[in-house]
PDB file of C-alpha atoms in Angstrom:
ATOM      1  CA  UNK A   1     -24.006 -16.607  -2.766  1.00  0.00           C
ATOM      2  CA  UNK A   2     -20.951 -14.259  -1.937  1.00  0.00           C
ATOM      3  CA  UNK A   3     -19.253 -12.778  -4.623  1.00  0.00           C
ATOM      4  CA  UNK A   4     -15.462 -12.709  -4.485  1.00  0.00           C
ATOM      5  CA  UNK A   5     -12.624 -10.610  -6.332  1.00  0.00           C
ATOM      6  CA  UNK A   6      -9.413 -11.212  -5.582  1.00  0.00           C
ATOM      7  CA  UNK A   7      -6.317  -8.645  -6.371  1.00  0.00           C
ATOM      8  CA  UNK A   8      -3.257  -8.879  -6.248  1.00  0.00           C
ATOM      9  CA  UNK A   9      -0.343  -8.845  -8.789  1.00  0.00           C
ATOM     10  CA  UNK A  10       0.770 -12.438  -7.837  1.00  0.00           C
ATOM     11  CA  UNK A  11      -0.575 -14.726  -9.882  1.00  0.00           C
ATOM     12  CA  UNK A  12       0.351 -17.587  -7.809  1.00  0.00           C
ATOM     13  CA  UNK A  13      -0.904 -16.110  -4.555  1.00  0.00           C
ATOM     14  CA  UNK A  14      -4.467 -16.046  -6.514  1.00  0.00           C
ATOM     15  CA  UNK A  15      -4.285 -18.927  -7.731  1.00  0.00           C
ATOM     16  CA  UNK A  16      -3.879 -20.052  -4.379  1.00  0.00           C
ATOM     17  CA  UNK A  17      -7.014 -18.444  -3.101  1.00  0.00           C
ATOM     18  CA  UNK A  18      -8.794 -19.050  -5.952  1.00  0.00           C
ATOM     19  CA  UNK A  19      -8.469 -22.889  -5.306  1.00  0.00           C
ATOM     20  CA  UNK A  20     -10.222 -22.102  -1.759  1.00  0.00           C
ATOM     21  CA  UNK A  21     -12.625 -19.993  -3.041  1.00  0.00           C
ATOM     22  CA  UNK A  22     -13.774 -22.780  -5.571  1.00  0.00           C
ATOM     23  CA  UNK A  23     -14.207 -25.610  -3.136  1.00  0.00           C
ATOM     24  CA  UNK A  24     -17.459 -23.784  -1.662  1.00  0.00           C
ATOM     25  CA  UNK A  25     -20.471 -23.917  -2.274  1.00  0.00           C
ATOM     26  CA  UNK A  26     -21.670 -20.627  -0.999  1.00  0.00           C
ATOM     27  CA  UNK A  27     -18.703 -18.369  -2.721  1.00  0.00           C
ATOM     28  CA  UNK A  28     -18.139 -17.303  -6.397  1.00  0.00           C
ATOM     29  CA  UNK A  29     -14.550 -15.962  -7.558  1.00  0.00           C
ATOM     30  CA  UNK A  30     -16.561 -12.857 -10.075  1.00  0.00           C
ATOM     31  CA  UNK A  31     -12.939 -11.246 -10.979  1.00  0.00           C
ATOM     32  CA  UNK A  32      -9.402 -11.274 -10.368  1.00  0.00           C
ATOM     33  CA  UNK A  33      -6.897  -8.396 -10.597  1.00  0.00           C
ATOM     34  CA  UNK A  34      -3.701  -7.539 -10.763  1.00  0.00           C
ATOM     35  CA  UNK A  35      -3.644  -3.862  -9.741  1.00  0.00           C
ATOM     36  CA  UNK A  36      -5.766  -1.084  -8.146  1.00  0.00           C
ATOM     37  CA  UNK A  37      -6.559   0.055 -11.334  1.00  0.00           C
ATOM     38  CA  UNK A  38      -7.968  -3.332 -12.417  1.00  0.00           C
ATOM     39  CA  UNK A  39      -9.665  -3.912  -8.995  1.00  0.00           C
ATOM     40  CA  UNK A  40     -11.731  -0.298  -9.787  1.00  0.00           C
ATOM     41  CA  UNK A  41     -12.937  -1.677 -13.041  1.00  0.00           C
ATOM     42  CA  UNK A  42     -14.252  -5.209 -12.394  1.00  0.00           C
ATOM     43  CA  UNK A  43     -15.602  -4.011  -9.302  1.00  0.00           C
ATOM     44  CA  UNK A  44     -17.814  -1.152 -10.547  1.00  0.00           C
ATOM     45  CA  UNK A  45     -18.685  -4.122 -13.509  1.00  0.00           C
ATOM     46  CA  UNK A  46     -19.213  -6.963 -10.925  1.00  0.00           C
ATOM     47  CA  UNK A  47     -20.088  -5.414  -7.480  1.00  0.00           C
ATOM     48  CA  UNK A  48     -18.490  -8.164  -5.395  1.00  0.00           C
ATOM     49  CA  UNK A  49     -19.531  -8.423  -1.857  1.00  0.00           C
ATOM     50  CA  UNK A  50     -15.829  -9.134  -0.689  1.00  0.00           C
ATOM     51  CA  UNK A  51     -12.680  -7.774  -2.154  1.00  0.00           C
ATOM     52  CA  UNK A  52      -9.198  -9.502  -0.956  1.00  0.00           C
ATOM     53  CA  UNK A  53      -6.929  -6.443  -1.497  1.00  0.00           C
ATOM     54  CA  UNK A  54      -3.293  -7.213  -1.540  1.00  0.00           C
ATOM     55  CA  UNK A  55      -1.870  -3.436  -0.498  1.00  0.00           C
ATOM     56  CA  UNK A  56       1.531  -3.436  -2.618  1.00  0.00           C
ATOM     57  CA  UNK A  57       0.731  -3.448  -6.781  1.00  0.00           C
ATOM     58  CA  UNK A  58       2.230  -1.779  -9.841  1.00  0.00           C
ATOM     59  CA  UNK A  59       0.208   1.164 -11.799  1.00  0.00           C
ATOM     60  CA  UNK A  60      -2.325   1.753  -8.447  1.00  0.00           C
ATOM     61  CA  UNK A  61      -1.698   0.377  -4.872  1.00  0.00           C
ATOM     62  CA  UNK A  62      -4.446  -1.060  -3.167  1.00  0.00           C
ATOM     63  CA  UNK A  63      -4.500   1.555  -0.530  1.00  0.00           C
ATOM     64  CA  UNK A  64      -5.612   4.100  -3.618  1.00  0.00           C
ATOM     65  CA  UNK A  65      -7.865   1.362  -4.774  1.00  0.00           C
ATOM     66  CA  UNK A  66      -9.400   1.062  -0.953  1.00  0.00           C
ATOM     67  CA  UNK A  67     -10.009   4.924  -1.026  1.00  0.00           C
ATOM     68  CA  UNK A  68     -11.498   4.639  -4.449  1.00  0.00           C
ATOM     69  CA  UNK A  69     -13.987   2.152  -3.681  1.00  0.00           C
ATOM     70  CA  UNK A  70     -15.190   3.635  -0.480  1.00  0.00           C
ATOM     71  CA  UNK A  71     -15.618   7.080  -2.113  1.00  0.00           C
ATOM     72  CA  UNK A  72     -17.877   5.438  -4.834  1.00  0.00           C
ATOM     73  CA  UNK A  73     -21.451   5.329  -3.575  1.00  0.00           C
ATOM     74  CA  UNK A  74     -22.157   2.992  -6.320  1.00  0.00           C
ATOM     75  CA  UNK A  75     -19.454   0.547  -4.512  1.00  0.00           C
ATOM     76  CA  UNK A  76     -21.218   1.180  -1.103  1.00  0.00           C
ATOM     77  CA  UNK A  77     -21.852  -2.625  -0.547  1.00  0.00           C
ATOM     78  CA  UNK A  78     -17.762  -3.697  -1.519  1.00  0.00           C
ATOM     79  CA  UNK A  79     -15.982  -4.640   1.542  1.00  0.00           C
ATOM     80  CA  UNK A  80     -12.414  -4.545   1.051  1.00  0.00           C
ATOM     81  CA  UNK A  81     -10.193  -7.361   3.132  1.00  0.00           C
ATOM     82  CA  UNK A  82      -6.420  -6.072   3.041  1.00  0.00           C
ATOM     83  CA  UNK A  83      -3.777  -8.966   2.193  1.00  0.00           C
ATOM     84  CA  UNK A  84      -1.059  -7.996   4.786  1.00  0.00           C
ATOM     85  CA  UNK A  85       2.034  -9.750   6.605  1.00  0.00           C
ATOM     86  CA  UNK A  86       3.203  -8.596  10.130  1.00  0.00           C
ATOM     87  CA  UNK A  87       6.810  -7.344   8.667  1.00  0.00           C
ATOM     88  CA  UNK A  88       5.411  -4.987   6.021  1.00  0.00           C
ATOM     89  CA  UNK A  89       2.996  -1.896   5.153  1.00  0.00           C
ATOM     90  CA  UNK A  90       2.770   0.624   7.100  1.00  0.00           C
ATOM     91  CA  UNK A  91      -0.463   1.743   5.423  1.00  0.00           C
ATOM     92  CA  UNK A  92      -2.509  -0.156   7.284  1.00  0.00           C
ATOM     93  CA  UNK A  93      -3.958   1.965   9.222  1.00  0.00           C
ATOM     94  CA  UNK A  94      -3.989   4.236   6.212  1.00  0.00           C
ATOM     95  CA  UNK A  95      -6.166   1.476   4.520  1.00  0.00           C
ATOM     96  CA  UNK A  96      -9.030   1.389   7.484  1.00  0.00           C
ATOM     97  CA  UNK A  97      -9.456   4.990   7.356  1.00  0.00           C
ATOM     98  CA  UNK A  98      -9.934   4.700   3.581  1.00  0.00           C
ATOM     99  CA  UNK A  99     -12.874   1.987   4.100  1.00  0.00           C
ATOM    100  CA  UNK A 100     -11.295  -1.219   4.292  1.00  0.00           C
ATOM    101  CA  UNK A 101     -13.320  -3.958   6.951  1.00  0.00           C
ATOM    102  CA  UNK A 102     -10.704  -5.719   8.419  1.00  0.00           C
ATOM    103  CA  UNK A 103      -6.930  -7.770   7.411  1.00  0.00           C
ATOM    104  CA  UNK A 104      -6.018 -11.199   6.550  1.00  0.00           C
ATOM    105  CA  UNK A 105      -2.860 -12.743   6.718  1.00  0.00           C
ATOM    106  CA  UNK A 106      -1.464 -13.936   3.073  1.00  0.00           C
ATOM    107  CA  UNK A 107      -0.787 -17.363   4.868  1.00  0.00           C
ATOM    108  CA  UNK A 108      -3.976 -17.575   6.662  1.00  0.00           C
ATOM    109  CA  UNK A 109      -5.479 -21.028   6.774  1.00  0.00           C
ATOM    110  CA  UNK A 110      -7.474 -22.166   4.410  1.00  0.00           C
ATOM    111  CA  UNK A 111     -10.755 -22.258   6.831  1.00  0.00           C
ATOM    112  CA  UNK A 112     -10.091 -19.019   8.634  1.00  0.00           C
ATOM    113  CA  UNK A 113      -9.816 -17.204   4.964  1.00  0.00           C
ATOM    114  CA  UNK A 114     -13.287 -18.630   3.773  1.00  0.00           C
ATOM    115  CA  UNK A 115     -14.841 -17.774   7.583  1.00  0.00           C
ATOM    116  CA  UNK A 116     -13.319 -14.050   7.191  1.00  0.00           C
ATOM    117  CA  UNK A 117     -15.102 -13.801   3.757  1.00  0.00           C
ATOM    118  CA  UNK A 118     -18.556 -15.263   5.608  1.00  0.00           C
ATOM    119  CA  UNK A 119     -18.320 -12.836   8.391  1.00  0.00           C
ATOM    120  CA  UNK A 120     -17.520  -9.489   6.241  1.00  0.00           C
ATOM    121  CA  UNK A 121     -19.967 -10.366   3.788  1.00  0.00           C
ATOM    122  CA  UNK A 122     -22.408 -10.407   6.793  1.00  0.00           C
ATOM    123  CA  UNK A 123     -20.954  -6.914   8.257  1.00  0.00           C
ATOM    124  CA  UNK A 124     -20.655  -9.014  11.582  1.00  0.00           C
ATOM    125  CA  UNK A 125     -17.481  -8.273  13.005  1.00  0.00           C
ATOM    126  CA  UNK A 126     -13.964  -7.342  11.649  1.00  0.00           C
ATOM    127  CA  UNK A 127     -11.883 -10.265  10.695  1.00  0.00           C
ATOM    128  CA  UNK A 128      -9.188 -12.481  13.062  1.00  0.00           C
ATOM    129  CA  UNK A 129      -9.385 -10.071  15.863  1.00  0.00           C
ATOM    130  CA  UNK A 130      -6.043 -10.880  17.147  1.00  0.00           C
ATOM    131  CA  UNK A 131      -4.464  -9.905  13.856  1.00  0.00           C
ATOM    132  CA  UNK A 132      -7.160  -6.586  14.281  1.00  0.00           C
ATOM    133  CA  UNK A 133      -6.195  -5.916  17.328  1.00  0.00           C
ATOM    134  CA  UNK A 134      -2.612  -5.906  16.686  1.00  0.00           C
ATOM    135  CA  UNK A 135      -2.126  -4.460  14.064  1.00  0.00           C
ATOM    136  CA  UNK A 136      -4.303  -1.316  14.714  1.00  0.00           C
ATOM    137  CA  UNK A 137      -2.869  -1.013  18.093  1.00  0.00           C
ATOM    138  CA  UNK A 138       0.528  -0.925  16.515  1.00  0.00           C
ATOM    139  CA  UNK A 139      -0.020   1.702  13.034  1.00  0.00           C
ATOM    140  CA  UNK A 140      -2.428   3.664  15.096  1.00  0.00           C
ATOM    141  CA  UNK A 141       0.023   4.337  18.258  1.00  0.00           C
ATOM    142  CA  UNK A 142       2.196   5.956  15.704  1.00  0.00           C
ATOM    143  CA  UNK A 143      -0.342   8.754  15.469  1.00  0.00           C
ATOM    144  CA  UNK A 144      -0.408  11.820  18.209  1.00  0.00           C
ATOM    145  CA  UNK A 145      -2.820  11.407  21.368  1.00  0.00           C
ATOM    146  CA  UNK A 146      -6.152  12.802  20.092  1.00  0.00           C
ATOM    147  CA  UNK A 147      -8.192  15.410  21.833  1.00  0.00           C
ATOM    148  CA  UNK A 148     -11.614  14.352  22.877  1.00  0.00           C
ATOM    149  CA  UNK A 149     -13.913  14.848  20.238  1.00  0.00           C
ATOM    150  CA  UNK A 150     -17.910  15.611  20.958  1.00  0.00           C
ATOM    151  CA  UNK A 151     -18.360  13.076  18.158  1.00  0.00           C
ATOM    152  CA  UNK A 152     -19.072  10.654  20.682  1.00  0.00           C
ATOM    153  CA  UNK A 153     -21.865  13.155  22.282  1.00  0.00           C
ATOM    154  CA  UNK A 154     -24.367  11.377  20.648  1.00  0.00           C
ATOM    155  CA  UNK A 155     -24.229   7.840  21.759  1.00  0.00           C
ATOM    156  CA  UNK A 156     -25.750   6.984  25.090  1.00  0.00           C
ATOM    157  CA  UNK A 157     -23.800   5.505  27.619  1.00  0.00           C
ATOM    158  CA  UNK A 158     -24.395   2.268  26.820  1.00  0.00           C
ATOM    159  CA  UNK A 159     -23.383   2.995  23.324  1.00  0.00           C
ATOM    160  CA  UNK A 160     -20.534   4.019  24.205  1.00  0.00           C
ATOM    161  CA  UNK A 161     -19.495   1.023  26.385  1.00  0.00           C
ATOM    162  CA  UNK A 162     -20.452  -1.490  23.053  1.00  0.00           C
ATOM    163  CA  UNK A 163     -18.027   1.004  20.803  1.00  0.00           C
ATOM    164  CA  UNK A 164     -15.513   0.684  23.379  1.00  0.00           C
ATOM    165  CA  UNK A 165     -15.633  -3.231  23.135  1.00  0.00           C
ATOM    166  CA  UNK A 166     -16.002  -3.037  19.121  1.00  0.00           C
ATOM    167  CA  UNK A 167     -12.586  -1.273  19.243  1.00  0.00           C
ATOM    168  CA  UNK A 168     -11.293  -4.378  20.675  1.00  0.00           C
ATOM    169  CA  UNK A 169     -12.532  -6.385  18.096  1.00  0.00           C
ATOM    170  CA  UNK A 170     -14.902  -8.220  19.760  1.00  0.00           C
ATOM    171  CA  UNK A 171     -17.904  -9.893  17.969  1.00  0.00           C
ATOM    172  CA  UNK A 172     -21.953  -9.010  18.670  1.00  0.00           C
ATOM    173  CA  UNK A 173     -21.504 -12.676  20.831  1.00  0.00           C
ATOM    174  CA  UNK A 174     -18.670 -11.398  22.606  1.00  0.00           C
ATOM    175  CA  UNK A 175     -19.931  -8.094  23.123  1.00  0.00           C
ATOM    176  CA  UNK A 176     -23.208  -9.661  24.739  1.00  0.00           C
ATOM    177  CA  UNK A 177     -21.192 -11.821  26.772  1.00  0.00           C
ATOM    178  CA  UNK A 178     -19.667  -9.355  27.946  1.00  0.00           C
ATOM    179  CA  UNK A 179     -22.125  -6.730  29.002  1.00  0.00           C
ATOM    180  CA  UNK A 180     -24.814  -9.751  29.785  1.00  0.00           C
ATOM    181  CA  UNK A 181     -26.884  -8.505  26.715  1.00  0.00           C
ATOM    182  CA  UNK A 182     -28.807 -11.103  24.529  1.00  0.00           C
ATOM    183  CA  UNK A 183     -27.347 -11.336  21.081  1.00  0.00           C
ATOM    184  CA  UNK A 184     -29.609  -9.682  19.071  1.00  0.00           C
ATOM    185  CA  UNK A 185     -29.803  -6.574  21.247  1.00  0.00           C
ATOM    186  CA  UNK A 186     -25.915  -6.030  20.754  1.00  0.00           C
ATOM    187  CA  UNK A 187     -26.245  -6.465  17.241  1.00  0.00           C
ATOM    188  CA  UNK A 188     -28.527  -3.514  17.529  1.00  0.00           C
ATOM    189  CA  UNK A 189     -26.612  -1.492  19.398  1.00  0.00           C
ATOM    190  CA  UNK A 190     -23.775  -1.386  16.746  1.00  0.00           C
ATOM    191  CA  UNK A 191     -26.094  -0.600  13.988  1.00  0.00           C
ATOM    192  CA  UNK A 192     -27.652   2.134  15.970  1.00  0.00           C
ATOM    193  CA  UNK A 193     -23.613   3.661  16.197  1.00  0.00           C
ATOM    194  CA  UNK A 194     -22.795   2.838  12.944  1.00  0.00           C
ATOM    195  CA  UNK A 195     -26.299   4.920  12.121  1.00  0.00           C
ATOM    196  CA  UNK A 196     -25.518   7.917  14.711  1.00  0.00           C
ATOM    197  CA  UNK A 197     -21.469   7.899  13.675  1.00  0.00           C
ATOM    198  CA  UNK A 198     -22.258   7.782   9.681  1.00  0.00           C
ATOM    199  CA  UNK A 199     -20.014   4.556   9.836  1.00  0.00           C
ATOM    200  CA  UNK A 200     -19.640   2.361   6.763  1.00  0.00           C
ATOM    201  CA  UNK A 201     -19.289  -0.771   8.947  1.00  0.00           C
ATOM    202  CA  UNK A 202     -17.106  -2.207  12.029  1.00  0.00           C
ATOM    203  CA  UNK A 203     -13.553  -1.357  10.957  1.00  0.00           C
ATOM    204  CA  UNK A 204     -14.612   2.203  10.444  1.00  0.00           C
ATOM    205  CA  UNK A 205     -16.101   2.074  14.342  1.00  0.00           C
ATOM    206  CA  UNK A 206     -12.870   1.408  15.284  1.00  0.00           C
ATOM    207  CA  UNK A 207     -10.979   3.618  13.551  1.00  0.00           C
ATOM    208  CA  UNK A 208     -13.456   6.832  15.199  1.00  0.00           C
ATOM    209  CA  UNK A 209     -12.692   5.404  18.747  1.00  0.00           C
ATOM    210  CA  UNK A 210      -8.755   5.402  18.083  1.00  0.00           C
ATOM    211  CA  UNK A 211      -8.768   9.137  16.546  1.00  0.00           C
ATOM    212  CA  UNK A 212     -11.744  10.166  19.019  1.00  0.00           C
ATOM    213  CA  UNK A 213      -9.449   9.475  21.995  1.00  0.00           C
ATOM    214  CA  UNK A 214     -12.327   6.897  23.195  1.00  0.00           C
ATOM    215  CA  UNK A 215      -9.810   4.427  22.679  1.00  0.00           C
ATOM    216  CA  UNK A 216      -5.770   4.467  23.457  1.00  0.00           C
ATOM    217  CA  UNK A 217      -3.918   1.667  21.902  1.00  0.00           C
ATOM    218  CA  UNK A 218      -0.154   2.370  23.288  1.00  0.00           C
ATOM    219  CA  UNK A 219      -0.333   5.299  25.222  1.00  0.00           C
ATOM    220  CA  UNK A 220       0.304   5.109  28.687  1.00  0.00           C
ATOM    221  CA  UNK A 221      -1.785   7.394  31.786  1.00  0.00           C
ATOM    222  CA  UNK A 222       1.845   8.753  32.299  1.00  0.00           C
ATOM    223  CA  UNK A 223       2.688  10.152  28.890  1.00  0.00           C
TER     224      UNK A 223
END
């Protein structure tokens, strides 16, 4: 069973979700709330597996709530899923350096939102890549071009090919499609950087090969 808390200070909106959430069999709705704040309380009393975090809340945002929750060890298994549109927040890439595993669209469809909750619950891959892959390429262009950092020194070259793809938010399947690996021994790859990298799960890869310089998003070979 994965355990579910929604937040967000929209009643309506969880509502909505909640009516999703309670059509499945394999997902419980533990806790809603309608701020940050709230969100740090039932969370520490509840220990959901998933968190939908809408970023933009009265009393504490859920960018402070994000940072919060990854800084708790206690709240080490909480993945947070940040509620986003295209046209807002500029925090976002603010949010996946605080901890949070991926985005979802407010008006996401009904069966991508409950396979985004599957997927993070299983640490698999981030969420809708293309909305990943976007967005990150978009808030983290806005940052300066990064040195090389020997952070990478310890992943083999192979490694370093897989974190390469992971940036691109490519799944374990994709990733062994890819570099004609079987499933299972891409999987392992990625847990062996997560491991060697002190990564709390796939977003956080992603975020180290943007601000390693392993990855460029916007930059061009010219600039």
């Amino acid at each position: 069973m994965i355990r579910v808390m929604l937040v967000d200070d929209q009643r309506l909106v969880r509502a909505g979700f909640a009516s999703i959430l309670g059509d499945e069999e394999d997902i419980e709705l533990v806790a809603e709330a309608g701020n940050g704040a709230e969100a740090l309380e039932l969370a520490r009393r509840h220990r959901p597996d998933v968190a939908l975090m809408d970023i933009r809340m009265p009393d504490m945002d859920g960018l402070e709530a994000t940072e919060r929750i990854g800084k708790d060890p206690k709240l080490d298994g909480v993945k947070v899923v940040i509620l986003t549109t295209f046209d807002e927040d500029d925090y976002v890439y603010r949010a996946l350096r605080a901890g949070a595993s991926g985005f979802l669209v407010k008006d996401t469809d009904p069966d991508e939102l409950i396979h985004a909750i599957r997927v993070v619950a299983a640490g698999d891959a981030l969420i809708s890549p293309k909305v990943t892959r976007r967005l990150i390429g978009e808030f983290a262009g806005r940052i300066a071009r990064p040195e090389p950092s020997s952070k990478l020194n310890a992943l083999t070259e192979r490694e370093t090919e897989v974190l390469k793809l992971v940036a691109t938010g490519m799944s374990n399947d994709e990733i062994a499609g890819a570099l004609f690996l079987s499933p299972a021994t891409a999987k392992t790859h990625v847990s062996r950087i997560m491991s060697k990298l002190s990564a709390r799960d796939r977003a956080q890869l992603v975020v180290t090969a943007y601000e390693s310089g392993l990855v460029r998003p916007t930059w061009t070979d010219g600039e």
